[in-house]
Coordinates of C-alpha atoms in Angstrom, one line a residue:
M1 CA 70.4 198.0 13.5
Q2 CA 69.3 194.8 14.9
S3 CA 71.0 192.9 12.1
S4 CA 74.2 194.7 12.8
R5 CA 73.9 193.8 16.5
T6 CA 73.2 190.3 15.5
G7 CA 76.3 190.3 13.3
Q8 CA 78.4 191.8 16.1
T9 CA 77.1 189.3 18.5
R10 CA 77.9 186.4 16.2
A11 CA 81.4 187.8 15.6
I12 CA 81.9 188.0 19.3
L13 CA 80.5 184.5 19.8
N14 CA 82.8 183.2 17.1
T15 CA 85.8 184.9 18.7
V16 CA 84.9 183.6 22.1
Q17 CA 84.4 180.0 20.7
D18 CA 87.8 180.3 18.9
R19 CA 89.5 181.4 22.2
Y20 CA 87.7 178.6 24.0
N21 CA 88.9 176.0 21.4
T22 CA 92.4 177.4 21.6
L23 CA 92.4 177.2 25.4
Q24 CA 91.1 173.6 25.1
Q25 CA 94.0 172.8 22.8
I26 CA 96.5 174.4 25.1
E27 CA 95.0 172.4 28.1
Q28 CA 95.3 169.2 26.1
Q29 CA 98.9 169.9 25.1
M30 CA 99.7 170.7 28.8
I31 CA 98.2 167.3 29.8
E32 CA 100.2 165.6 27.1
L33 CA 103.4 167.4 28.2
A34 CA 102.8 166.4 31.8
Q35 CA 102.3 162.8 30.7
L36 CA 105.6 163.0 28.8
F37 CA 107.4 164.3 31.9
Q38 CA 106.0 161.4 33.9
D39 CA 107.1 158.9 31.2
I40 CA 110.6 160.5 31.2
D41 CA 110.7 160.3 35.0
A42 CA 109.8 156.6 34.8
L43 CA 112.5 155.9 32.2
I44 CA 115.1 157.8 34.3
L45 CA 114.1 155.7 37.3
Q46 CA 114.4 152.5 35.2
Q47 CA 117.8 153.4 34.0
D48 CA 119.2 154.5 37.4
F49 CA 120.3 151.0 38.5
P50 CA 122.0 150.1 35.2
V51 CA 123.8 153.5 35.1
T52 CA 124.9 153.0 38.7
Q53 CA 126.2 149.5 37.8
I54 CA 128.1 150.9 34.8
E55 CA 129.7 153.5 36.9
Q56 CA 130.8 150.9 39.5
K57 CA 132.2 148.7 36.8
G58 CA 134.1 151.6 35.4
E59 CA 135.6 152.4 38.8
E60 CA 136.5 148.7 39.2
A61 CA 138.2 148.7 35.8
V62 CA 140.3 151.7 36.7
Q63 CA 141.3 150.0 40.0
N64 CA 142.1 146.8 38.2
L65 CA 144.2 148.7 35.6
S66 CA 146.1 150.4 38.4
K67 CA 146.8 147.0 40.1
G68 CA 147.8 145.5 36.8
N69 CA 150.3 148.3 36.2
D70 CA 151.8 147.8 39.6
E71 CA 152.0 144.0 39.0
I72 CA 153.6 144.5 35.6
A73 CA 156.2 146.9 37.2
A74 CA 157.0 144.3 39.8
A75 CA 157.2 141.6 37.1
V76 CA 159.6 143.7 35.1
T77 CA 161.8 144.3 38.1
T78 CA 161.8 140.5 39.0
A79 CA 162.6 139.6 35.4
R80 CA 165.6 142.0 35.4
K81 CA 166.9 140.6 38.6
T82 CA 166.4 137.0 37.4
R83 CA 168.3 137.8 34.1
R84 CA 171.1 139.3 36.2
K85 CA 171.3 136.3 38.5
K86 CA 171.3 134.0 35.4
W87 CA 174.3 135.8 34.0
I88 CA 176.1 135.6 37.4
C89 CA 175.4 131.9 37.6
F90 CA 176.6 131.5 34.0
G91 CA 179.8 133.3 34.9
I92 CA 180.3 131.2 38.0
V93 CA 179.8 127.9 36.0
F94 CA 182.1 129.1 33.3
T95 CA 184.8 130.0 35.9
I96 CA 184.4 126.6 37.5
I97 CA 184.7 124.9 34.1
V98 CA 187.8 126.9 33.3
V99 CA 189.4 126.1 36.7
V100 CA 188.6 122.3 36.2
V101 CA 190.1 122.4 32.7
V102 CA 193.2 124.2 33.9
V103 CA 193.6 121.8 36.8
A104 CA 193.1 118.8 34.5
V105 CA 195.6 120.1 32.0
A106 CA 198.1 120.9 34.8
Y107 CA 197.6 117.4 36.3
I108 CA 198.1 115.8 32.9
M109 CA 201.2 117.9 32.3
I110 CA 202.6 117.0 35.7
N111 CA 201.9 113.3 35.2
K112 CA 203.6 113.5 31.8
A113 CA 206.5 115.2 33.3
K114 CA 206.8 112.6 36.0
G115 CA 206.5 109.9 33.4
N116 CA 209.3 111.4 31.4
D117 CA 211.4 111.7 34.6
M118 CA 210.8 108.1 35.5
S119 CA 211.6 106.9 32.1
K120 CA 214.8 108.9 32.1
R121 CA 215.8 107.5 35.5
T122 CA 215.2 104.0 34.5
V123 CA 217.2 104.3 31.3
E124 CA 220.3 105.7 33.1

């Protein structure tokens, strides 16, 4: 009977020691987990400033793109107006050249006609 009690006691002792060892492992894992959370928190704090800067740079890029699009639209409008004015100037210059040529031809024709009249009068 005593040997059976001793066997039961040893079995209970082994069970209690196993539970104690399991609790020690759980406690150690919880300590490691808490340390991991602290490490992650430190990493998050370290990355906060660069992430904020990246976000600001992204917002600046969006604003710059918007301004760039506005400036391109203005440049396109200006280029169209400039081309139109260039063609208007070309038309004016062409018209002036045509008028000068017509006037020169008319002047030459009139002078030839006067020259012919003068030569006819002197012959008669």
